[in-house]
């Protein structure tokens, strides 16, 4: 059964306290090559049948209506998992 992956991220203007907490620890842990971290959400939708273009469109509708809060988040990606 195919899986559709939906990734939701906070909008750039929205504070991301979890990302900031991780970001603050990077230098302490020796990770100097990264300048910032934003934390998002990942959803995996298992498809009954084929992951057609229509099913992918339905996943996008689901993401917009249920998985992302449009006032604070945006849908970064909706794709069939490889």
mmCIF file of C-alpha atoms in Angstrom:
data_model
loop_
_atom_site.group_PDB
_atom_site.id
_atom_site.type_symbol
_atom_site.label_atom_id
_atom_site.label_comp_id
_atom_site.label_asym_id
_atom_site.label_seq_id
_atom_site.Cartn_x
_atom_site.Cartn_y
_atom_site.Cartn_z
ATOM 1 C CA UNK A 1 0.000 0.000 0.000
ATOM 2 C CA UNK A 2 1.408 3.405 -0.928
ATOM 3 C CA UNK A 3 1.955 6.154 1.603
ATOM 4 C CA UNK A 4 1.471 9.882 1.108
ATOM 5 C CA UNK A 5 3.668 12.120 3.247
ATOM 6 C CA UNK A 6 2.404 15.536 4.350
ATOM 7 C CA UNK A 7 4.846 17.981 5.924
ATOM 8 C CA UNK A 8 3.546 21.041 7.767
ATOM 9 C CA UNK A 9 5.804 23.856 8.954
ATOM 10 C CA UNK A 10 5.245 26.955 11.057
ATOM 11 C CA UNK A 11 4.989 30.147 9.024
ATOM 12 C CA UNK A 12 8.256 32.148 9.060
ATOM 13 C CA UNK A 13 6.698 34.962 11.097
ATOM 14 C CA UNK A 14 5.443 32.553 13.794
ATOM 15 C CA UNK A 15 7.657 31.850 16.799
ATOM 16 C CA UNK A 16 8.976 28.286 16.935
ATOM 17 C CA UNK A 17 10.014 27.629 20.557
ATOM 18 C CA UNK A 18 10.956 24.000 19.937
ATOM 19 C CA UNK A 19 13.096 24.950 16.958
ATOM 20 C CA UNK A 20 14.713 27.753 18.987
ATOM 21 C CA UNK A 21 15.516 25.334 21.827
ATOM 22 C CA UNK A 22 17.201 22.940 19.411
ATOM 23 C CA UNK A 23 18.933 25.852 17.670
ATOM 24 C CA UNK A 24 20.427 27.037 20.964
ATOM 25 C CA UNK A 25 22.016 23.632 21.600
ATOM 26 C CA UNK A 26 23.682 23.252 18.188
ATOM 27 C CA UNK A 27 26.967 25.035 19.049
ATOM 28 C CA UNK A 28 27.177 23.290 22.435
ATOM 29 C CA UNK A 29 27.012 19.942 20.680
ATOM 30 C CA UNK A 30 29.563 20.885 18.026
ATOM 31 C CA UNK A 31 27.153 21.431 15.127
ATOM 32 C CA UNK A 32 28.523 24.734 13.804
ATOM 33 C CA UNK A 33 27.573 24.139 10.163
ATOM 34 C CA UNK A 34 23.853 24.755 10.808
ATOM 35 C CA UNK A 35 22.551 28.279 11.279
ATOM 36 C CA UNK A 36 18.973 27.623 12.400
ATOM 37 C CA UNK A 37 16.298 24.991 13.023
ATOM 38 C CA UNK A 38 12.549 25.065 12.441
ATOM 39 C CA UNK A 39 10.482 22.180 13.726
ATOM 40 C CA UNK A 40 7.449 20.994 11.819
ATOM 41 C CA UNK A 41 5.068 18.055 11.674
ATOM 42 C CA UNK A 42 5.058 15.006 9.409
ATOM 43 C CA UNK A 43 1.958 12.955 8.667
ATOM 44 C CA UNK A 44 1.894 9.638 6.804
ATOM 45 C CA UNK A 45 -1.359 8.700 5.082
ATOM 46 C CA UNK A 46 -1.706 5.078 3.976
ATOM 47 C CA UNK A 47 -3.615 4.789 0.716
ATOM 48 C CA UNK A 48 -6.095 1.997 0.007
ATOM 49 C CA UNK A 49 -5.363 1.268 -3.646
ATOM 50 C CA UNK A 50 -3.222 3.365 -5.978
ATOM 51 C CA UNK A 51 -1.815 6.778 -5.134
ATOM 52 C CA UNK A 52 -3.259 8.491 -8.194
ATOM 53 C CA UNK A 53 -3.211 12.228 -8.916
ATOM 54 C CA UNK A 54 -6.794 12.400 -7.614
ATOM 55 C CA UNK A 55 -5.807 10.730 -4.330
ATOM 56 C CA UNK A 56 -2.875 13.136 -3.992
ATOM 57 C CA UNK A 57 -5.284 16.044 -4.525
ATOM 58 C CA UNK A 58 -7.537 14.635 -1.796
ATOM 59 C CA UNK A 59 -4.515 14.422 0.528
ATOM 60 C CA UNK A 60 -3.837 18.104 -0.170
ATOM 61 C CA UNK A 61 -7.442 18.928 0.699
ATOM 62 C CA UNK A 62 -7.155 16.903 3.916
ATOM 63 C CA UNK A 63 -3.945 18.713 4.829
ATOM 64 C CA UNK A 64 -5.529 22.112 4.251
ATOM 65 C CA UNK A 65 -8.710 21.303 6.169
ATOM 66 C CA UNK A 66 -7.385 19.251 9.071
ATOM 67 C CA UNK A 67 -3.613 18.861 9.364
ATOM 68 C CA UNK A 68 -2.417 22.474 9.117
ATOM 69 C CA UNK A 69 -3.601 25.523 11.006
ATOM 70 C CA UNK A 70 -3.708 28.165 8.231
ATOM 71 C CA UNK A 71 -3.154 31.053 10.636
ATOM 72 C CA UNK A 72 0.178 29.720 11.922
ATOM 73 C CA UNK A 73 1.321 26.966 9.545
ATOM 74 C CA UNK A 74 1.779 26.206 5.877
ATOM 75 C CA UNK A 75 1.803 22.920 3.982
ATOM 76 C CA UNK A 76 5.408 22.421 2.936
ATOM 77 C CA UNK A 77 5.016 19.161 1.031
ATOM 78 C CA UNK A 78 2.462 16.571 -0.039
ATOM 79 C CA UNK A 79 3.981 13.681 -1.964
ATOM 80 C CA UNK A 80 3.918 9.948 -2.396
ATOM 81 C CA UNK A 81 6.645 8.385 -0.235
ATOM 82 C CA UNK A 82 9.474 6.756 -2.088
#
